[in-house]
Amino acid sequence: MPEAYSYTTTKDKTYYLHAKAVQLKNGRTQTIYFFARDVREGALSTVPNGYEVMETQRTGMPVLKKKS
């Protein structure tokens, strides 16, 4: 398994970036990105093009945001 992209928050917690293809109700397939505390199936080695990592103010968890 390739090395997973990790992000350490300001609260010193490390999260790993993952991607998963999900089937929407209208039949379309969409890729979702999420962070987890452990490395699982679907771990990514880099942040996808056009996205950046930021922390939410309320929870301090990392999320991907489209670059503006």
PDB file of N, CA, C and O in Angstrom:
ATOM      1  N   MET A   1       0.856  -1.182   0.000  1.00  0.00           N
ATOM      2  CA  MET A   1       0.000   0.000   0.000  1.00  0.00           C
ATOM      3  C   MET A   1       0.898   1.239   0.000  1.00  0.00           C
ATOM      4  O   MET A   1       1.840   1.319   0.781  1.00  0.00           O
ATOM      5  N   PRO A   2       0.613   2.237  -0.870  1.00  0.00           N
ATOM      6  CA  PRO A   2       1.441   3.438  -0.906  1.00  0.00           C
ATOM      7  C   PRO A   2       1.278   4.259   0.373  1.00  0.00           C
ATOM      8  O   PRO A   2       0.297   4.099   1.104  1.00  0.00           O
ATOM      9  N   GLU A   3       2.235   5.104   0.606  1.00  0.00           N
ATOM     10  CA  GLU A   3       2.195   5.978   1.777  1.00  0.00           C
ATOM     11  C   GLU A   3       0.987   6.903   1.675  1.00  0.00           C
ATOM     12  O   GLU A   3       0.757   7.529   0.649  1.00  0.00           O
ATOM     13  N   ALA A   4       0.201   6.975   2.744  1.00  0.00           N
ATOM     14  CA  ALA A   4      -1.013   7.798   2.745  1.00  0.00           C
ATOM     15  C   ALA A   4      -0.672   9.237   3.118  1.00  0.00           C
ATOM     16  O   ALA A   4       0.206   9.484   3.941  1.00  0.00           O
ATOM     17  N   TYR A   5      -1.396  10.191   2.511  1.00  0.00           N
ATOM     18  CA  TYR A   5      -1.215  11.603   2.849  1.00  0.00           C
ATOM     19  C   TYR A   5      -1.726  11.825   4.262  1.00  0.00           C
ATOM     20  O   TYR A   5      -2.844  11.440   4.611  1.00  0.00           O
ATOM     21  N   SER A   6      -0.900  12.425   5.103  1.00  0.00           N
ATOM     22  CA  SER A   6      -1.307  12.679   6.485  1.00  0.00           C
ATOM     23  C   SER A   6      -1.347  14.173   6.748  1.00  0.00           C
ATOM     24  O   SER A   6      -0.612  14.954   6.125  1.00  0.00           O
ATOM     25  N   TYR A   7      -2.212  14.567   7.656  1.00  0.00           N
ATOM     26  CA  TYR A   7      -2.350  15.963   8.059  1.00  0.00           C
ATOM     27  C   TYR A   7      -2.452  15.988   9.572  1.00  0.00           C
ATOM     28  O   TYR A   7      -3.271  15.277  10.159  1.00  0.00           O
ATOM     29  N   THR A   8      -1.619  16.804  10.206  1.00  0.00           N
ATOM     30  CA  THR A   8      -1.658  16.947  11.656  1.00  0.00           C
ATOM     31  C   THR A   8      -2.315  18.272  11.991  1.00  0.00           C
ATOM     32  O   THR A   8      -1.874  19.328  11.526  1.00  0.00           O
ATOM     33  N   THR A   9      -3.360  18.218  12.791  1.00  0.00           N
ATOM     34  CA  THR A   9      -4.132  19.410  13.141  1.00  0.00           C
ATOM     35  C   THR A   9      -3.388  20.245  14.178  1.00  0.00           C
ATOM     36  O   THR A   9      -2.377  19.818  14.734  1.00  0.00           O
ATOM     37  N   THR A  10      -3.943  21.407  14.459  1.00  0.00           N
ATOM     38  CA  THR A  10      -3.362  22.272  15.481  1.00  0.00           C
ATOM     39  C   THR A  10      -3.513  21.665  16.880  1.00  0.00           C
ATOM     40  O   THR A  10      -2.848  22.097  17.812  1.00  0.00           O
ATOM     41  N   LYS A  11      -4.366  20.660  16.997  1.00  0.00           N
ATOM     42  CA  LYS A  11      -4.543  19.951  18.278  1.00  0.00           C
ATOM     43  C   LYS A  11      -3.681  18.698  18.339  1.00  0.00           C
ATOM     44  O   LYS A  11      -3.899  17.823  19.173  1.00  0.00           O
ATOM     45  N   ASP A  12      -2.694  18.584  17.426  1.00  0.00           N
ATOM     46  CA  ASP A  12      -1.741  17.464  17.370  1.00  0.00           C
ATOM     47  C   ASP A  12      -2.396  16.107  17.144  1.00  0.00           C
ATOM     48  O   ASP A  12      -1.940  15.091  17.668  1.00  0.00           O
ATOM     49  N   LYS A  13      -3.461  16.072  16.357  1.00  0.00           N
ATOM     50  CA  LYS A  13      -4.076  14.808  15.960  1.00  0.00           C
ATOM     51  C   LYS A  13      -3.785  14.596  14.479  1.00  0.00           C
ATOM     52  O   LYS A  13      -3.904  15.528  13.680  1.00  0.00           O
ATOM     53  N   THR A  14      -3.397  13.374  14.109  1.00  0.00           N
ATOM     54  CA  THR A  14      -3.045  13.070  12.734  1.00  0.00           C
ATOM     55  C   THR A  14      -4.193  12.341  12.041  1.00  0.00           C
ATOM     56  O   THR A  14      -4.759  11.401  12.598  1.00  0.00           O
ATOM     57  N   TYR A  15      -4.512  12.801  10.831  1.00  0.00           N
ATOM     58  CA  TYR A  15      -5.568  12.215  10.015  1.00  0.00           C
ATOM     59  C   TYR A  15      -4.990  11.847   8.659  1.00  0.00           C
ATOM     60  O   TYR A  15      -4.038  12.467   8.185  1.00  0.00           O
ATOM     61  N   TYR A  16      -5.584  10.842   7.996  1.00  0.00           N
ATOM     62  CA  TYR A  16      -5.125  10.353   6.698  1.00  0.00           C
ATOM     63  C   TYR A  16      -6.233  10.532   5.669  1.00  0.00           C
ATOM     64  O   TYR A  16      -7.401  10.257   5.952  1.00  0.00           O
ATOM     65  N   LEU A  17      -5.846  10.970   4.472  1.00  0.00           N
ATOM     66  CA  LEU A  17      -6.799  11.272   3.411  1.00  0.00           C
ATOM     67  C   LEU A  17      -7.197  10.017   2.640  1.00  0.00           C
ATOM     68  O   LEU A  17      -6.342   9.202   2.298  1.00  0.00           O
ATOM     69  N   HIS A  18      -8.506   9.868   2.381  1.00  0.00           N
ATOM     70  CA  HIS A  18      -9.059   8.727   1.659  1.00  0.00           C
ATOM     71  C   HIS A  18     -10.041   9.201   0.595  1.00  0.00           C
ATOM     72  O   HIS A  18     -10.572  10.298   0.678  1.00  0.00           O
ATOM     73  N   ALA A  19     -10.290   8.349  -0.385  1.00  0.00           N
ATOM     74  CA  ALA A  19     -11.293   8.606  -1.407  1.00  0.00           C
ATOM     75  C   ALA A  19     -12.157   7.360  -1.564  1.00  0.00           C
ATOM     76  O   ALA A  19     -11.684   6.237  -1.367  1.00  0.00           O
ATOM     77  N   LYS A  20     -13.421   7.579  -1.917  1.00  0.00           N
ATOM     78  CA  LYS A  20     -14.345   6.461  -2.114  1.00  0.00           C
ATOM     79  C   LYS A  20     -15.357   6.865  -3.179  1.00  0.00           C
ATOM     80  O   LYS A  20     -15.866   7.984  -3.158  1.00  0.00           O
ATOM     81  N   ALA A  21     -15.635   5.950  -4.103  1.00  0.00           N
ATOM     82  CA  ALA A  21     -16.657   6.192  -5.121  1.00  0.00           C
ATOM     83  C   ALA A  21     -18.003   5.749  -4.554  1.00  0.00           C
ATOM     84  O   ALA A  21     -18.133   4.634  -4.060  1.00  0.00           O
ATOM     85  N   VAL A  22     -18.993   6.644  -4.601  1.00  0.00           N
ATOM     86  CA  VAL A  22     -20.327   6.335  -4.093  1.00  0.00           C
ATOM     87  C   VAL A  22     -21.344   6.494  -5.210  1.00  0.00           C
ATOM     88  O   VAL A  22     -21.187   7.330  -6.100  1.00  0.00           O
ATOM     89  N   GLN A  23     -22.391   5.687  -5.144  1.00  0.00           N
ATOM     90  CA  GLN A  23     -23.479   5.736  -6.125  1.00  0.00           C
ATOM     91  C   GLN A  23     -24.564   6.650  -5.573  1.00  0.00           C
ATOM     92  O   GLN A  23     -25.113   6.406  -4.495  1.00  0.00           O
ATOM     93  N   LEU A  24     -24.900   7.706  -6.311  1.00  0.00           N
ATOM     94  CA  LEU A  24     -25.949   8.621  -5.892  1.00  0.00           C
ATOM     95  C   LEU A  24     -27.321   8.067  -6.274  1.00  0.00           C
ATOM     96  O   LEU A  24     -27.421   7.145  -7.089  1.00  0.00           O
ATOM     97  N   LYS A  25     -28.378   8.632  -5.701  1.00  0.00           N
ATOM     98  CA  LYS A  25     -29.740   8.150  -5.974  1.00  0.00           C
ATOM     99  C   LYS A  25     -30.113   8.256  -7.446  1.00  0.00           C
ATOM    100  O   LYS A  25     -30.885   7.453  -7.947  1.00  0.00           O
ATOM    101  N   ASN A  26     -29.552   9.251  -8.150  1.00  0.00           N
ATOM    102  CA  ASN A  26     -29.881   9.414  -9.564  1.00  0.00           C
ATOM    103  C   ASN A  26     -29.045   8.492 -10.458  1.00  0.00           C
ATOM    104  O   ASN A  26     -29.120   8.587 -11.678  1.00  0.00           O
ATOM    105  N   GLY A  27     -28.232   7.613  -9.859  1.00  0.00           N
ATOM    106  CA  GLY A  27     -27.448   6.650 -10.613  1.00  0.00           C
ATOM    107  C   GLY A  27     -26.042   7.109 -10.951  1.00  0.00           C
ATOM    108  O   GLY A  27     -25.223   6.326 -11.413  1.00  0.00           O
ATOM    109  N   ARG A  28     -25.753   8.390 -10.731  1.00  0.00           N
ATOM    110  CA  ARG A  28     -24.430   8.931 -11.025  1.00  0.00           C
ATOM    111  C   ARG A  28     -23.441   8.479  -9.950  1.00  0.00           C
ATOM    112  O   ARG A  28     -23.795   8.311  -8.791  1.00  0.00           O
ATOM    113  N   THR A  29     -22.194   8.268 -10.350  1.00  0.00           N
ATOM    114  CA  THR A  29     -21.132   7.915  -9.410  1.00  0.00           C
ATOM    115  C   THR A  29     -20.307   9.156  -9.105  1.00  0.00           C
ATOM    116  O   THR A  29     -19.950   9.896 -10.013  1.00  0.00           O
ATOM    117  N   GLN A  30     -20.045   9.381  -7.821  1.00  0.00           N
ATOM    118  CA  GLN A  30     -19.272  10.549  -7.405  1.00  0.00           C
ATOM    119  C   GLN A  30     -18.198  10.104  -6.430  1.00  0.00           C
ATOM    120  O   GLN A  30     -18.425   9.223  -5.603  1.00  0.00           O
ATOM    121  N   THR A  31     -17.029  10.723  -6.512  1.00  0.00           N
ATOM    122  CA  THR A  31     -15.945  10.427  -5.584  1.00  0.00           C
ATOM    123  C   THR A  31     -16.041  11.364  -4.400  1.00  0.00           C
ATOM    124  O   THR A  31     -16.142  12.580  -4.564  1.00  0.00           O
ATOM    125  N   ILE A  32     -16.041  10.783  -3.199  1.00  0.00           N
ATOM    126  CA  ILE A  32     -16.013  11.598  -1.994  1.00  0.00           C
ATOM    127  C   ILE A  32     -14.638  11.467  -1.359  1.00  0.00           C
ATOM    128  O   ILE A  32     -13.980  10.426  -1.467  1.00  0.00           O
ATOM    129  N   TYR A  33     -14.188  12.525  -0.722  1.00  0.00           N
ATOM    130  CA  TYR A  33     -12.910  12.550  -0.024  1.00  0.00           C
ATOM    131  C   TYR A  33     -13.180  12.730   1.452  1.00  0.00           C
ATOM    132  O   TYR A  33     -14.048  13.514   1.841  1.00  0.00           O
ATOM    133  N   PHE A  34     -12.431  12.006   2.287  1.00  0.00           N
ATOM    134  CA  PHE A  34     -12.618  12.130   3.727  1.00  0.00           C
ATOM    135  C   PHE A  34     -11.313  11.836   4.447  1.00  0.00           C
ATOM    136  O   PHE A  34     -10.406  11.205   3.914  1.00  0.00           O
ATOM    137  N   PHE A  35     -11.214  12.310   5.681  1.00  0.00           N
ATOM    138  CA  PHE A  35     -10.058  12.055   6.532  1.00  0.00           C
ATOM    139  C   PHE A  35     -10.450  11.070   7.619  1.00  0.00           C
ATOM    140  O   PHE A  35     -11.568  11.116   8.135  1.00  0.00           O
ATOM    141  N   ALA A  36      -9.539  10.167   7.959  1.00  0.00           N
ATOM    142  CA  ALA A  36      -9.764   9.181   9.018  1.00  0.00           C
ATOM    143  C   ALA A  36      -8.525   9.149   9.901  1.00  0.00           C
ATOM    144  O   ALA A  36      -7.426   9.505   9.466  1.00  0.00           O
ATOM    145  N   ARG A  37      -8.694   8.685  11.121  1.00  0.00           N
ATOM    146  CA  ARG A  37      -7.568   8.617  12.062  1.00  0.00           C
ATOM    147  C   ARG A  37      -6.616   7.472  11.744  1.00  0.00           C
ATOM    148  O   ARG A  37      -5.493   7.440  12.221  1.00  0.00           O
ATOM    149  N   ASP A  38      -7.058   6.500  10.930  1.00  0.00           N
ATOM    150  CA  ASP A  38      -6.203   5.368  10.564  1.00  0.00           C
ATOM    151  C   ASP A  38      -6.193   5.212   9.045  1.00  0.00           C
ATOM    152  O   ASP A  38      -7.007   5.797   8.349  1.00  0.00           O
ATOM    153  N   VAL A  39      -5.229   4.439   8.543  1.00  0.00           N
ATOM    154  CA  VAL A  39      -5.114   4.203   7.103  1.00  0.00           C
ATOM    155  C   VAL A  39      -6.022   3.037   6.736  1.00  0.00           C
ATOM    156  O   VAL A  39      -5.926   1.963   7.326  1.00  0.00           O
ATOM    157  N   ARG A  40      -6.911   3.261   5.770  1.00  0.00           N
ATOM    158  CA  ARG A  40      -7.879   2.251   5.334  1.00  0.00           C
ATOM    159  C   ARG A  40      -7.762   2.043   3.838  1.00  0.00           C
ATOM    160  O   ARG A  40      -6.960   2.693   3.161  1.00  0.00           O
ATOM    161  N   GLU A  41      -8.612   1.177   3.309  1.00  0.00           N
ATOM    162  CA  GLU A  41      -8.689   0.998   1.860  1.00  0.00           C
ATOM    163  C   GLU A  41      -9.126   2.322   1.233  1.00  0.00           C
ATOM    164  O   GLU A  41     -10.020   2.995   1.741  1.00  0.00           O
ATOM    165  N   GLY A  42      -8.484   2.686   0.150  1.00  0.00           N
ATOM    166  CA  GLY A  42      -8.816   3.934  -0.532  1.00  0.00           C
ATOM    167  C   GLY A  42      -7.955   5.105  -0.100  1.00  0.00           C
ATOM    168  O   GLY A  42      -8.245   6.247  -0.455  1.00  0.00           O
ATOM    169  N   ALA A  43      -6.880   4.855   0.660  1.00  0.00           N
ATOM    170  CA  ALA A  43      -6.001   5.935   1.107  1.00  0.00           C
ATOM    171  C   ALA A  43      -5.301   6.573  -0.097  1.00  0.00           C
ATOM    172  O   ALA A  43      -4.922   5.889  -1.044  1.00  0.00           O
ATOM    173  N   LEU A  44      -5.165   7.888  -0.068  1.00  0.00           N
ATOM    174  CA  LEU A  44      -4.510   8.638  -1.146  1.00  0.00           C
ATOM    175  C   LEU A  44      -3.131   9.107  -0.691  1.00  0.00           C
ATOM    176  O   LEU A  44      -2.930   9.417   0.478  1.00  0.00           O
ATOM    177  N   SER A  45      -2.199   9.189  -1.630  1.00  0.00           N
ATOM    178  CA  SER A  45      -0.843   9.627  -1.280  1.00  0.00           C
ATOM    179  C   SER A  45      -0.664  11.135  -1.426  1.00  0.00           C
ATOM    180  O   SER A  45       0.280  11.703  -0.879  1.00  0.00           O
ATOM    181  N   THR A  46      -1.565  11.800  -2.158  1.00  0.00           N
ATOM    182  CA  THR A  46      -1.487  13.255  -2.340  1.00  0.00           C
ATOM    183  C   THR A  46      -2.883  13.859  -2.325  1.00  0.00           C
ATOM    184  O   THR A  46      -3.875  13.158  -2.528  1.00  0.00           O
ATOM    185  N   VAL A  47      -2.927  15.160  -2.132  1.00  0.00           N
ATOM    186  CA  VAL A  47      -4.186  15.908  -2.205  1.00  0.00           C
ATOM    187  C   VAL A  47      -4.556  16.027  -3.682  1.00  0.00           C
ATOM    188  O   VAL A  47      -3.700  16.345  -4.506  1.00  0.00           O
ATOM    189  N   PRO A  48      -5.802  15.753  -4.064  1.00  0.00           N
ATOM    190  CA  PRO A  48      -6.207  15.860  -5.479  1.00  0.00           C
ATOM    191  C   PRO A  48      -5.996  17.273  -6.024  1.00  0.00           C
ATOM    192  O   PRO A  48      -6.106  18.258  -5.282  1.00  0.00           O
ATOM    193  N   ASN A  49      -5.706  17.361  -7.327  1.00  0.00           N
ATOM    194  CA  ASN A  49      -5.524  18.663  -7.974  1.00  0.00           C
ATOM    195  C   ASN A  49      -6.773  19.506  -7.812  1.00  0.00           C
ATOM    196  O   ASN A  49      -7.887  19.014  -7.936  1.00  0.00           O
ATOM    197  N   GLY A  50      -6.581  20.790  -7.527  1.00  0.00           N
ATOM    198  CA  GLY A  50      -7.704  21.706  -7.390  1.00  0.00           C
ATOM    199  C   GLY A  50      -8.284  21.767  -5.990  1.00  0.00           C
ATOM    200  O   GLY A  50      -9.257  22.471  -5.753  1.00  0.00           O
ATOM    201  N   TYR A  51      -7.713  21.021  -5.042  1.00  0.00           N
ATOM    202  CA  TYR A  51      -8.201  21.017  -3.662  1.00  0.00           C
ATOM    203  C   TYR A  51      -7.088  21.442  -2.707  1.00  0.00           C
ATOM    204  O   TYR A  51      -5.911  21.324  -3.016  1.00  0.00           O
ATOM    205  N   GLU A  52      -7.493  21.930  -1.530  1.00  0.00           N
ATOM    206  CA  GLU A  52      -6.545  22.253  -0.468  1.00  0.00           C
ATOM    207  C   GLU A  52      -7.125  21.773   0.858  1.00  0.00           C
ATOM    208  O   GLU A  52      -8.334  21.631   1.002  1.00  0.00           O
ATOM    209  N   VAL A  53      -6.254  21.534   1.824  1.00  0.00           N
ATOM    210  CA  VAL A  53      -6.680  21.053   3.140  1.00  0.00           C
ATOM    211  C   VAL A  53      -6.839  22.251   4.064  1.00  0.00           C
ATOM    212  O   VAL A  53      -6.006  23.156   4.082  1.00  0.00           O
ATOM    213  N   MET A  54      -7.934  22.248   4.816  1.00  0.00           N
ATOM    214  CA  MET A  54      -8.147  23.275   5.834  1.00  0.00           C
ATOM    215  C   MET A  54      -8.804  22.628   7.037  1.00  0.00           C
ATOM    216  O   MET A  54      -9.326  21.518   6.948  1.00  0.00           O
ATOM    217  N   GLU A  55      -8.734  23.287   8.182  1.00  0.00           N
ATOM    218  CA  GLU A  55      -9.381  22.791   9.397  1.00  0.00           C
ATOM    219  C   GLU A  55     -10.685  23.535   9.619  1.00  0.00           C
ATOM    220  O   GLU A  55     -10.759  24.737   9.393  1.00  0.00           O
ATOM    221  N   THR A  56     -11.692  22.805  10.084  1.00  0.00           N
ATOM    222  CA  THR A  56     -12.950  23.464  10.428  1.00  0.00           C
ATOM    223  C   THR A  56     -12.758  24.196  11.750  1.00  0.00           C
ATOM    224  O   THR A  56     -12.048  23.720  12.640  1.00  0.00           O
ATOM    225  N   GLN A  57     -13.362  25.354  11.875  1.00  0.00           N
ATOM    226  CA  GLN A  57     -13.212  26.130  13.108  1.00  0.00           C
ATOM    227  C   GLN A  57     -13.923  25.473  14.275  1.00  0.00           C
ATOM    228  O   GLN A  57     -13.418  25.473  15.402  1.00  0.00           O
ATOM    229  N   ARG A  58     -15.080  24.900  14.013  1.00  0.00           N
ATOM    230  CA  ARG A  58     -15.895  24.349  15.101  1.00  0.00           C
ATOM    231  C   ARG A  58     -15.303  23.074  15.691  1.00  0.00           C
ATOM    232  O   ARG A  58     -15.195  22.931  16.904  1.00  0.00           O
ATOM    233  N   THR A  59     -14.888  22.130  14.821  1.00  0.00           N
ATOM    234  CA  THR A  59     -14.422  20.837  15.312  1.00  0.00           C
ATOM    235  C   THR A  59     -12.905  20.660  15.242  1.00  0.00           C
ATOM    236  O   THR A  59     -12.361  19.781  15.891  1.00  0.00           O
ATOM    237  N   GLY A  60     -12.232  21.460  14.415  1.00  0.00           N
ATOM    238  CA  GLY A  60     -10.788  21.311  14.255  1.00  0.00           C
ATOM    239  C   GLY A  60     -10.384  20.154  13.357  1.00  0.00           C
ATOM    240  O   GLY A  60      -9.212  19.834  13.257  1.00  0.00           O
ATOM    241  N   MET A  61     -11.363  19.515  12.705  1.00  0.00           N
ATOM    242  CA  MET A  61     -11.063  18.396  11.824  1.00  0.00           C
ATOM    243  C   MET A  61     -10.655  18.905  10.452  1.00  0.00           C
ATOM    244  O   MET A  61     -11.139  19.925   9.994  1.00  0.00           O
ATOM    245  N   PRO A  62      -9.766  18.181   9.770  1.00  0.00           N
ATOM    246  CA  PRO A  62      -9.367  18.589   8.423  1.00  0.00           C
ATOM    247  C   PRO A  62     -10.450  18.225   7.406  1.00  0.00           C
ATOM    248  O   PRO A  62     -11.128  17.211   7.537  1.00  0.00           O
ATOM    249  N   VAL A  63     -10.595  19.080   6.393  1.00  0.00           N
ATOM    250  CA  VAL A  63     -11.511  18.839   5.276  1.00  0.00           C
ATOM    251  C   VAL A  63     -10.833  19.317   4.008  1.00  0.00           C
ATOM    252  O   VAL A  63      -9.910  20.115   4.040  1.00  0.00           O
ATOM    253  N   LEU A  64     -11.295  18.800   2.870  1.00  0.00           N
ATOM    254  CA  LEU A  64     -10.804  19.273   1.580  1.00  0.00           C
ATOM    255  C   LEU A  64     -11.731  20.368   1.094  1.00  0.00           C
ATOM    256  O   LEU A  64     -12.952  20.257   1.200  1.00  0.00           O
ATOM    257  N   LYS A  65     -11.134  21.414   0.525  1.00  0.00           N
ATOM    258  CA  LYS A  65     -11.896  22.517  -0.024  1.00  0.00           C
ATOM    259  C   LYS A  65     -11.373  22.777  -1.425  1.00  0.00           C
ATOM    260  O   LYS A  65     -10.170  22.747  -1.657  1.00  0.00           O
ATOM    261  N   LYS A  66     -12.298  23.051  -2.364  1.00  0.00           N
ATOM    262  CA  LYS A  66     -11.873  23.399  -3.715  1.00  0.00           C
ATOM    263  C   LYS A  66     -11.162  24.735  -3.668  1.00  0.00           C
ATOM    264  O   LYS A  66     -11.617  25.668  -3.011  1.00  0.00           O
ATOM    265  N   LYS A  67     -10.030  24.811  -4.383  1.00  0.00           N
ATOM    266  CA  LYS A  67      -9.295  26.070  -4.444  1.00  0.00           C
ATOM    267  C   LYS A  67     -10.114  27.077  -5.233  1.00  0.00           C
ATOM    268  O   LYS A  67     -10.755  26.741  -6.206  1.00  0.00           O
ATOM    269  N   SER A  68     -10.058  28.308  -4.786  1.00  0.00           N
ATOM    270  CA  SER A  68     -10.822  29.350  -5.489  1.00  0.00           C
ATOM    271  C   SER A  68      -9.952  30.079  -6.499  1.00  0.00           C
ATOM    272  O   SER A  68      -8.794  29.971  -6.558  1.00  0.00           O
TER     273      SER A  68
END
